[in-house]
Coordinates of C-alpha atoms (C1' of nucleotides) in Angstrom, one line a residue:
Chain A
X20 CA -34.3 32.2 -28.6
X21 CA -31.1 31.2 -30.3
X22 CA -28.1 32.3 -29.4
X23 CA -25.0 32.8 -31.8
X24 CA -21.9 33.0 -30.1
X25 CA -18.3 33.7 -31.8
X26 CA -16.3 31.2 -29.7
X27 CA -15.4 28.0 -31.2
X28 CA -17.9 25.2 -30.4
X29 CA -14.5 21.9 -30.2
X30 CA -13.6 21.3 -26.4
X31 CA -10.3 22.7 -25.8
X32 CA -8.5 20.3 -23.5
X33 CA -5.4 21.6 -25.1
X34 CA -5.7 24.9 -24.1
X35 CA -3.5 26.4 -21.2
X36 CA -5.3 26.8 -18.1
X37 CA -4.3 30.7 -18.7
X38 CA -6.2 30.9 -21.6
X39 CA -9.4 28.9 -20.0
X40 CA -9.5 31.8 -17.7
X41 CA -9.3 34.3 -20.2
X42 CA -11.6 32.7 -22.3
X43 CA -14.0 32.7 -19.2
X44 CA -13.3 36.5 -18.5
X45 CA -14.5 37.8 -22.1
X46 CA -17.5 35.5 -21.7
X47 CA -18.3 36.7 -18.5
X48 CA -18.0 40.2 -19.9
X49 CA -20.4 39.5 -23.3
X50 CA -22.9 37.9 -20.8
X51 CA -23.0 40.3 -18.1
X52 CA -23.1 43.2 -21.1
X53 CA -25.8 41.5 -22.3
X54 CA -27.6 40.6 -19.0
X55 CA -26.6 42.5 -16.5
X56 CA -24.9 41.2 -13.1
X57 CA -28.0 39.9 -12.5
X58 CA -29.1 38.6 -15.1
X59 CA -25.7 36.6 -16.3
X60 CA -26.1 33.6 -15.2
X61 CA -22.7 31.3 -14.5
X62 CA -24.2 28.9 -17.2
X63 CA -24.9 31.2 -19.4
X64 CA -21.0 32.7 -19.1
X65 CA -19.4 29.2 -19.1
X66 CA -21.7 28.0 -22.5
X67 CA -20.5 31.2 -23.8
X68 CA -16.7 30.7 -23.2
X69 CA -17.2 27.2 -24.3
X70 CA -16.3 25.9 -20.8
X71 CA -17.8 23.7 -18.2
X72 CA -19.7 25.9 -15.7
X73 CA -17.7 23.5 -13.0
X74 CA -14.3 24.5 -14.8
X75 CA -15.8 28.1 -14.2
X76 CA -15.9 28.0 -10.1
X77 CA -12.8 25.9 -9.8
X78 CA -11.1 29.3 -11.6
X79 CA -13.0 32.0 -9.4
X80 CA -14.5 30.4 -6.8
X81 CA -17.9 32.2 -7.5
X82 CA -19.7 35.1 -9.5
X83 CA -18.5 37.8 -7.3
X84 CA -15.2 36.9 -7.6
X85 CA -15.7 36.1 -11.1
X86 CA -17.8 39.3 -11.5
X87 CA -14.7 41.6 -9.6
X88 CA -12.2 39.7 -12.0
X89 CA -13.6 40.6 -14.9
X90 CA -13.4 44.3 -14.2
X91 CA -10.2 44.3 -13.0
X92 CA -9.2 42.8 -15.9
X93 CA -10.6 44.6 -18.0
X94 CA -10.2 48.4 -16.6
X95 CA -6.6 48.2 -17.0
X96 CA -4.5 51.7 -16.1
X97 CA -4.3 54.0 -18.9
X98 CA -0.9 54.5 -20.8
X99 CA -1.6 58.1 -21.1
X100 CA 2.1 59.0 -22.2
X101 CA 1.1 57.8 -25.7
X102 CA -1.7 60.3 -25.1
X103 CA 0.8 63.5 -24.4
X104 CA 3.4 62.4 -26.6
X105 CA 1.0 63.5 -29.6
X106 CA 0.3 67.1 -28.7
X107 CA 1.7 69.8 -30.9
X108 CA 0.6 73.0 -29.3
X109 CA -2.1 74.3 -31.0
X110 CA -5.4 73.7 -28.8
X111 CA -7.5 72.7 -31.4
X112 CA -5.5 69.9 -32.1
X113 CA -4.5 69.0 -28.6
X114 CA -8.3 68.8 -27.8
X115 CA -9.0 66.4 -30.7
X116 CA -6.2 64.0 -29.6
X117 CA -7.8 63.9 -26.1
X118 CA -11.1 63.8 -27.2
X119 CA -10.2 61.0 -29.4
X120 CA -8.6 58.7 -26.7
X121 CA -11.4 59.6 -24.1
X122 CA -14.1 58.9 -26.5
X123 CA -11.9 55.5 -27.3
X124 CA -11.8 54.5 -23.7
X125 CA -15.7 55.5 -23.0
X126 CA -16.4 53.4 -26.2
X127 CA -14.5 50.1 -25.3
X128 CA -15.9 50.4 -21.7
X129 CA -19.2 51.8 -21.9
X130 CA -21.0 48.4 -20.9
X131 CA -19.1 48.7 -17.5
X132 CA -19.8 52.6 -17.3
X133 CA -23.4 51.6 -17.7
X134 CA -23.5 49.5 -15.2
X135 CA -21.9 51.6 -12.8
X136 CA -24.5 54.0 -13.5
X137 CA -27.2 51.9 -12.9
X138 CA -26.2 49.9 -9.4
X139 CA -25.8 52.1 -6.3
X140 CA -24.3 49.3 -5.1
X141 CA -25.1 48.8 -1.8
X142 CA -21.6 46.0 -1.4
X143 CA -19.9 46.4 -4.1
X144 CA -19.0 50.0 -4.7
X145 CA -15.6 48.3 -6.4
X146 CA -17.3 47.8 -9.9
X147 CA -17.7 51.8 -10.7
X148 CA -14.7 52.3 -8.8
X149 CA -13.0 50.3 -11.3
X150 CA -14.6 51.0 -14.6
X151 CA -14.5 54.9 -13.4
X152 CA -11.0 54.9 -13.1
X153 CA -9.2 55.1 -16.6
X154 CA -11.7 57.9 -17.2
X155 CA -11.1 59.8 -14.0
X156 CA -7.2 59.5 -14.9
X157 CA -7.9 61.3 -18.4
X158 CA -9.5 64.1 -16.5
X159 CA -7.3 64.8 -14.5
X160 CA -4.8 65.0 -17.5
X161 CA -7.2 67.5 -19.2
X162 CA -7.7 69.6 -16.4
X163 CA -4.1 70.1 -16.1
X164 CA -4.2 70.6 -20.0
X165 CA -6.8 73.3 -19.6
X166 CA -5.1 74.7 -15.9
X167 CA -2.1 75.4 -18.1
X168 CA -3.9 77.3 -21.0
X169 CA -5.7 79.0 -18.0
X170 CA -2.7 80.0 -16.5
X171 CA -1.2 81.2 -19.9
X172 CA -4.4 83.1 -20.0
X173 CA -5.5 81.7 -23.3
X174 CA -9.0 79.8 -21.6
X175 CA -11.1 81.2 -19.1
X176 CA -13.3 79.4 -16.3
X177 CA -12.1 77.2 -13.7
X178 CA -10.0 74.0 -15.1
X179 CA -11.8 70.7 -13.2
X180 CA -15.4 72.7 -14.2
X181 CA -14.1 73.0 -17.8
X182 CA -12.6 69.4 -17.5
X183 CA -16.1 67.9 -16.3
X184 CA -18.0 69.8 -19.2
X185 CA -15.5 68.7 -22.0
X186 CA -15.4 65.0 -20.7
X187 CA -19.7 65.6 -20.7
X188 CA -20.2 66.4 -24.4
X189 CA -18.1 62.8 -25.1
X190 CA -19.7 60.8 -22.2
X191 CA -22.8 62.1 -24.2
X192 CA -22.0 60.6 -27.4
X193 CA -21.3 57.4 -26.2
X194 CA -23.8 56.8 -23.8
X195 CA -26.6 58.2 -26.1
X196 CA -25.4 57.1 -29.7
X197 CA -27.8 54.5 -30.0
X198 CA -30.7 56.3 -28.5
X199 CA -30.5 58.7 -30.9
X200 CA -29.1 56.5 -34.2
X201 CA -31.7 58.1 -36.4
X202 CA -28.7 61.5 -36.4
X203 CA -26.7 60.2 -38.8
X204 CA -23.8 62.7 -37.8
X205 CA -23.7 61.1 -34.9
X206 CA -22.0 57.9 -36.5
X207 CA -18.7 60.1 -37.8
X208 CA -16.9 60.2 -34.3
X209 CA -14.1 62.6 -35.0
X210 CA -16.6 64.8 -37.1
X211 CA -18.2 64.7 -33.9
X212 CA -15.2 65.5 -31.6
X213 CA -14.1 68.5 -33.8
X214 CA -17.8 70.2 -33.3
X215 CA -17.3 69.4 -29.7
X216 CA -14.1 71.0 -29.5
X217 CA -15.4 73.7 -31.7
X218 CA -18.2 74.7 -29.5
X219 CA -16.2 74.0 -26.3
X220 CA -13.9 76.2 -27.6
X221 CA -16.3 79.7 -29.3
X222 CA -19.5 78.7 -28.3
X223 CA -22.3 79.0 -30.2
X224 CA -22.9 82.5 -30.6
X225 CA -22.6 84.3 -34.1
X226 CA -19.4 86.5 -34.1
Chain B
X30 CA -28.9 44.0 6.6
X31 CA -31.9 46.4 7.9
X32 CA -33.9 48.4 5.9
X33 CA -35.9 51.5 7.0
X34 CA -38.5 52.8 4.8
X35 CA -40.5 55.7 5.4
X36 CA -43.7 54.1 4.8
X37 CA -46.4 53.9 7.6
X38 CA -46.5 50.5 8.9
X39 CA -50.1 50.0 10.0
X40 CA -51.8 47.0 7.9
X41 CA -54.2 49.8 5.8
X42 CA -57.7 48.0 5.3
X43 CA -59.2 51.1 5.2
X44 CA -57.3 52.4 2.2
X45 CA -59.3 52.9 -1.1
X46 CA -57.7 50.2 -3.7
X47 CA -57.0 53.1 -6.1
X48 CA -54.4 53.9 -3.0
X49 CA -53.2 50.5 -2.3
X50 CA -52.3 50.6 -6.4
X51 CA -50.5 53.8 -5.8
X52 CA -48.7 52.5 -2.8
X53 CA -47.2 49.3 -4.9
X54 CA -46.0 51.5 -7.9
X55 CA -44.3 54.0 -5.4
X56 CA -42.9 51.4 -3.7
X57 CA -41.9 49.5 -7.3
X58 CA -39.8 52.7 -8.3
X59 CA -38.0 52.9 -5.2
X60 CA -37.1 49.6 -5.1
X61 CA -36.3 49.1 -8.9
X62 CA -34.4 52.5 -8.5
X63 CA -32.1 50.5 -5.8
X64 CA -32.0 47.2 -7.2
X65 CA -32.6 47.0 -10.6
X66 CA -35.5 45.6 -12.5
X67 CA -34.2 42.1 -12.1
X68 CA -33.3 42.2 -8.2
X69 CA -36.2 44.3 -7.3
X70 CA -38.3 40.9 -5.9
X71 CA -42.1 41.1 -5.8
X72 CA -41.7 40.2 -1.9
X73 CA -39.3 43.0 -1.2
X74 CA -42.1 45.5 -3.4
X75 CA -45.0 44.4 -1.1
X76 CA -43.1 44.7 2.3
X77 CA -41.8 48.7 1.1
X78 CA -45.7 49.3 0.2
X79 CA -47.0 47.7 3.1
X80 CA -48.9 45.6 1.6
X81 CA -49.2 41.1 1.2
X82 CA -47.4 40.0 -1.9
X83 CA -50.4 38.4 -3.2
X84 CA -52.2 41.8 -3.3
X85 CA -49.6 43.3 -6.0
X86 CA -50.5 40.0 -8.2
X87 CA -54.2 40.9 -7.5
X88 CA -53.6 44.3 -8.7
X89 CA -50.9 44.0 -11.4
X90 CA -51.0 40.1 -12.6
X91 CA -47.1 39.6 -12.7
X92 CA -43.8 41.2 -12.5
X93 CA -44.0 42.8 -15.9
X94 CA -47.3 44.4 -16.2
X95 CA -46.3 46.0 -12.7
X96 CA -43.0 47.4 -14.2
X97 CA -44.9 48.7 -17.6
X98 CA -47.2 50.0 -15.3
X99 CA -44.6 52.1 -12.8
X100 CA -43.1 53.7 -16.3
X101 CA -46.0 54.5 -17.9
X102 CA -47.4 56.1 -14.2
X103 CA -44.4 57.9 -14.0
X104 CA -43.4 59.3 -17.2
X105 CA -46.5 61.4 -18.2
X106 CA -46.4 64.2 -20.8
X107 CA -44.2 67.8 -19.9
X108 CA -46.3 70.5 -19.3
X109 CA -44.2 72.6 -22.3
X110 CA -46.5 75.4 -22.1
X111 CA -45.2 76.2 -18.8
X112 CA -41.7 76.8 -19.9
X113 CA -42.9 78.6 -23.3
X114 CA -44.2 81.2 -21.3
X115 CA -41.0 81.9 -19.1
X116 CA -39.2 82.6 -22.1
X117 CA -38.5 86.5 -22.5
X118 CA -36.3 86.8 -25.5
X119 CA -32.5 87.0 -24.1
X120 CA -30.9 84.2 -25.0
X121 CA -28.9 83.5 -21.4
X122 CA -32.1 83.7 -19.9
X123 CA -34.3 81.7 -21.8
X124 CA -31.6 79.1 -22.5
X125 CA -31.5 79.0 -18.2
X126 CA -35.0 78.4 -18.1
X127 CA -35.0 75.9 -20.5
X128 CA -31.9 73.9 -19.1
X129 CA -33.6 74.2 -15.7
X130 CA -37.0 72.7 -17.0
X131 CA -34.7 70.1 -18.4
X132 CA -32.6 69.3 -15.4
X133 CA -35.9 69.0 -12.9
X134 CA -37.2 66.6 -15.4
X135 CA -33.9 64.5 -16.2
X136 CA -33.9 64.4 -11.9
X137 CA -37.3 63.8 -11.0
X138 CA -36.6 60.2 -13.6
X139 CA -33.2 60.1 -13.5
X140 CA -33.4 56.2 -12.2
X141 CA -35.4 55.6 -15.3
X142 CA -32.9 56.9 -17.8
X143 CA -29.8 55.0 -16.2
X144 CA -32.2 51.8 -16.4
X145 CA -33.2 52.6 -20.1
X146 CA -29.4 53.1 -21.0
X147 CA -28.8 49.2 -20.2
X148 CA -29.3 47.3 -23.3
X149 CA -30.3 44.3 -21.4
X150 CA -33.7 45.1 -22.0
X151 CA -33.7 42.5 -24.6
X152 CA -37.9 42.3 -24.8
X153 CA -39.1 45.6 -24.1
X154 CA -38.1 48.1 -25.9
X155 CA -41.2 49.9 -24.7
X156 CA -39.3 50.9 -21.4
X157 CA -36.7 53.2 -23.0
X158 CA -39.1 54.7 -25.5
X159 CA -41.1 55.6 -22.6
X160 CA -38.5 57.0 -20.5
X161 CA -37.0 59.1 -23.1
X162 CA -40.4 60.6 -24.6
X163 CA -40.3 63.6 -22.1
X164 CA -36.6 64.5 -22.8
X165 CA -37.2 64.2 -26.2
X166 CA -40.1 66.3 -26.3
X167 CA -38.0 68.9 -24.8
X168 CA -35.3 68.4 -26.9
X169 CA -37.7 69.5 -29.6
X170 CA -38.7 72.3 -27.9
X171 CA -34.8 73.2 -27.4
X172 CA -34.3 72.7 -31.4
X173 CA -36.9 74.8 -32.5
X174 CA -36.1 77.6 -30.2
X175 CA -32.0 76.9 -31.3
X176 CA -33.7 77.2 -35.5
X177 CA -35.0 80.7 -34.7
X178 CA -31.8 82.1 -33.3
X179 CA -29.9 80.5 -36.0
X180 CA -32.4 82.3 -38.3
X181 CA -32.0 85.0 -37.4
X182 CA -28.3 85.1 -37.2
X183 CA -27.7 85.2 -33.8
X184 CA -26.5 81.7 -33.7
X185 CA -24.3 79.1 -35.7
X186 CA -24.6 75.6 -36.6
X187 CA -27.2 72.9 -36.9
X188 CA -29.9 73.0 -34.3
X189 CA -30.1 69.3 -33.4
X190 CA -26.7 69.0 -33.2
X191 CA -26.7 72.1 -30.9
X192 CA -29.3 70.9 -29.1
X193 CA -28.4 67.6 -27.9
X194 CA -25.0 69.1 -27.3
X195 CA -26.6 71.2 -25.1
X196 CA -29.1 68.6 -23.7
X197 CA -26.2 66.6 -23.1
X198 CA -24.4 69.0 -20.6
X199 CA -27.1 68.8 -18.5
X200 CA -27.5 64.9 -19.3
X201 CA -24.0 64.5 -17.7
X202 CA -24.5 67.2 -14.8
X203 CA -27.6 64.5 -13.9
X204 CA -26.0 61.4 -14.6
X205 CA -22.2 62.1 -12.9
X206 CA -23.3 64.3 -9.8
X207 CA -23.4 60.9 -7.5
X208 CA -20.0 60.2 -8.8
X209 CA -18.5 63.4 -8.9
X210 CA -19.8 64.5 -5.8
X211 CA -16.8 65.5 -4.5
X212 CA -16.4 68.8 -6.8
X213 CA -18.9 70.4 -4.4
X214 CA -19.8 73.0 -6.9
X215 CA -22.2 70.5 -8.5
X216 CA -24.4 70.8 -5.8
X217 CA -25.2 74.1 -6.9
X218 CA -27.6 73.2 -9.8
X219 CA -28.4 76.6 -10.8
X220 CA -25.0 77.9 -10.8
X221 CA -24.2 74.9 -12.7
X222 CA -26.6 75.5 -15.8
X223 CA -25.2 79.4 -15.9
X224 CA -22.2 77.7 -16.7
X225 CA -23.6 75.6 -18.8
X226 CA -25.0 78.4 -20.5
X227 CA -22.0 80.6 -20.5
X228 CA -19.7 77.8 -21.9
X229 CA -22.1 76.7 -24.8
X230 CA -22.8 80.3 -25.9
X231 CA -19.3 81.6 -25.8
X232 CA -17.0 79.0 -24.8
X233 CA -14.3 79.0 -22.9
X234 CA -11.8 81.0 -24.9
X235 CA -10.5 84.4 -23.5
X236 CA -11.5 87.3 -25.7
Chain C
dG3 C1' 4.6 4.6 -18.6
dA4 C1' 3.2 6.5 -14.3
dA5 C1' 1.8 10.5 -11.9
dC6 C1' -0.4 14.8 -12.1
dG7 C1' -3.1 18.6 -13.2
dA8 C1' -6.7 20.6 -16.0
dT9 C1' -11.0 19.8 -17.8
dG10 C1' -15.5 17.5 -19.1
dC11 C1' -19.8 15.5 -17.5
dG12 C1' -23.6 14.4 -14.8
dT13 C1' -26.0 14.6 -10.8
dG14 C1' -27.4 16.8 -6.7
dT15 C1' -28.7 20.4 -3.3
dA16 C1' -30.4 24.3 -1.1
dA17 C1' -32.0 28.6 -1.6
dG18 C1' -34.7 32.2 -3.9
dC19 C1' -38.2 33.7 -6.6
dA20 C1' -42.6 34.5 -9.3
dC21 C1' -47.0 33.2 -8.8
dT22 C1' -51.3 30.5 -6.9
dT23 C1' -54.8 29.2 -3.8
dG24 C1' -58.0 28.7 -0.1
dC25 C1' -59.7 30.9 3.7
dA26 C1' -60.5 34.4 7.4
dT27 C1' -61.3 39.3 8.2
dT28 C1' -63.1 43.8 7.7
dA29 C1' -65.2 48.1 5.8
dG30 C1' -68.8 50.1 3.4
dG31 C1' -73.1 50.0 0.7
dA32 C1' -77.7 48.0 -0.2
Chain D
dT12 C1' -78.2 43.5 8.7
dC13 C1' -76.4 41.1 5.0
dC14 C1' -73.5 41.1 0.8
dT15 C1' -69.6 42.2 -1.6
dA16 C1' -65.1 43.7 -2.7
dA17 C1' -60.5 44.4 -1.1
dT18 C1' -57.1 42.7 1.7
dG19 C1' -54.4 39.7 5.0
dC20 C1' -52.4 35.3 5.9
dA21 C1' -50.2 30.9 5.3
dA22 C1' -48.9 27.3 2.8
dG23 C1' -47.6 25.5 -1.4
dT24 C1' -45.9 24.8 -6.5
dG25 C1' -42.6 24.8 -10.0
dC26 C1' -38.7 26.8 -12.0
dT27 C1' -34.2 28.9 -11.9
dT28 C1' -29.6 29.4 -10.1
dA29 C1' -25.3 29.3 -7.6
dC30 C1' -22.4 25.9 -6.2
dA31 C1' -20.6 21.0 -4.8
dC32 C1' -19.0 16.4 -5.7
dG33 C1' -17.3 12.3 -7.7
dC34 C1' -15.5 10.3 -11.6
dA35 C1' -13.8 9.8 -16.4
dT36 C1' -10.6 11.7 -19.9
dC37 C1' -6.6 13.6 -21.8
dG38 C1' -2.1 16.1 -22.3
dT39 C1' 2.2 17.0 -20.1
dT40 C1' 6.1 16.1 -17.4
dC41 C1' 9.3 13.3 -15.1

DNA sequence: GAACGATGCGTGTAAGCACTTGCATTAGGA
DNA sequence: TCCTAATGCAAGTGCTTACACGCATCGTTC
């Protein structure tokens, strides 16, 4: 069993106490990953971060501190202007852009979201609080996307429903990707997110 | 900290050991469903089953060969015959049926899935093959039924892709209902797959 | 250059956990 | 009635792990 980490292997005395912390952060998020809560192991996280495991409780204390840092950090809030700023009308295109940023969030998050899946945690109901929340925050902007077409009677259905479903199909792809690898077309992500929004959009039914 | 099970609590001598060894893999899932694989402890097992610790090594040997064990007891085949026989040719209809079938099964293991979707499963891959087999072998099911309609022009697109987009509606409806419990219209199940239906069949733009 | 703060390093501790073992008990079958 | 297989029970073993502590080292700042 040989692990092959990334991090530089040279003690890093010169290195600001800021960046220890950060170092030990990403480690901790590799490990845990990896691992699991569990399963990650404080060693484990500081060998990773090429750290002493006592530099590692003199920054957090211990692992639950360490463990609620490290999804703090890491689920920051979502800067969804940059998300509206690009939408140009046409619903089509509008659904793509979201899709797109959703599917990017889900992606660079979906350790956490699995996690959060898998703990109904008992103490810490924090953790899927946290990683939840950047994703919660890009429904609600598609539900008031989709209230508005609604409104202008150009969709049908109830908006939050509609919301839930069209968040679904790309919670889908990223939680299942690697279960089902062997569909190739599941590796072209906007290919993917235009059938989404294609089927979202007409269904499946011949016209 | 208390915890209140629902098993008897009357030391069972009398029990056959084919029931003891049910007893310890019920009480295995329940407590792997709560705490994970890794934080389910052998002693925590034995107190839920009402049974000594040393008796679940005398059945089961170790820790692993107990978990391999509660998937493999708890994952048997799908009856697909059953569902076959429901169909009666309109699509809505059948497509219900189906997503219902699919739902009742993603429920009845839906601790299983969330535990297979963590990577951290590092040694047995075994555990995720197993949990998946029945909602692939409905998948299957859902594919071929998808090819005939396509065939016969009823339908559009690629039938694996249509199915696990379809599959994966009722994938999220399983997986997110804890966490999106407050839309109380998930509660509904039934309602929930018409929609479903509805929205993958004609989508969700006004006509 | 002295003081300080951050880190490395090693050692230690207490708890938890998987798993073992020896022995007593009991129910059912011969 | 005796034997056996299944279990309870209690104590124990060895390993892992979170966490603490004291001390040496080195870079920075005054």
């Amino acid at each position: 069993m040989i692990d092959q980490h990334v991090v530089a292997a040279e003690p890093l005395r010169h290195a600001s106490p800021e960046d220890t912390r950060e170092r030990i952060l990403a480690a901790a998020r590799e490990v845990i990953a990896k691992k699991g809560k569990r399963g990650a192991t404080t060693r484990e996280i500081a060998d990773v971060a090429g750290v002493n495991e006592a530099t590692l409780f003199r920054h957090f204390g211990n692992k639950g501190a360490l463990i609620i840092a490290v999804v703090q950090h890491f689920c920051g809030f979502v800067e969804l202007r940059s998300v509206t700023s690009q939408l140009n009308g046409a619903i089509e295109d509008d659904l793509f852009v979201i899709g797109k940023t959703m599917m990017d969030r889900m992606e660079s998050q979906s350790d956490m979201i699995r996690w959060s899946l898998v703990e109904a945690d008992y103490e810490q109901d924090l953790f899927a609080e946290t990683a939840w929340r950047p994703q919660i925050a890009i429904l609600e902007l598609v539900t008031e996307f989709l209230q508005a077409r609604i409104d202008a009677g150009k969709l049908r259905g109830d908006a939050t429903q509609l919301a839930l479903i069209f968040m679904g199909l790309i919670f889908t792809h990223v939680m299942t990707r690697k279960k089902f690898s062997h569909f190739d077309w599941l590796a072209d992500d906007e290919a993917a997110i235009r059938r989404y929004v294609d089927v979202f959009l007409n269904g499946v039914r011949s016209k």
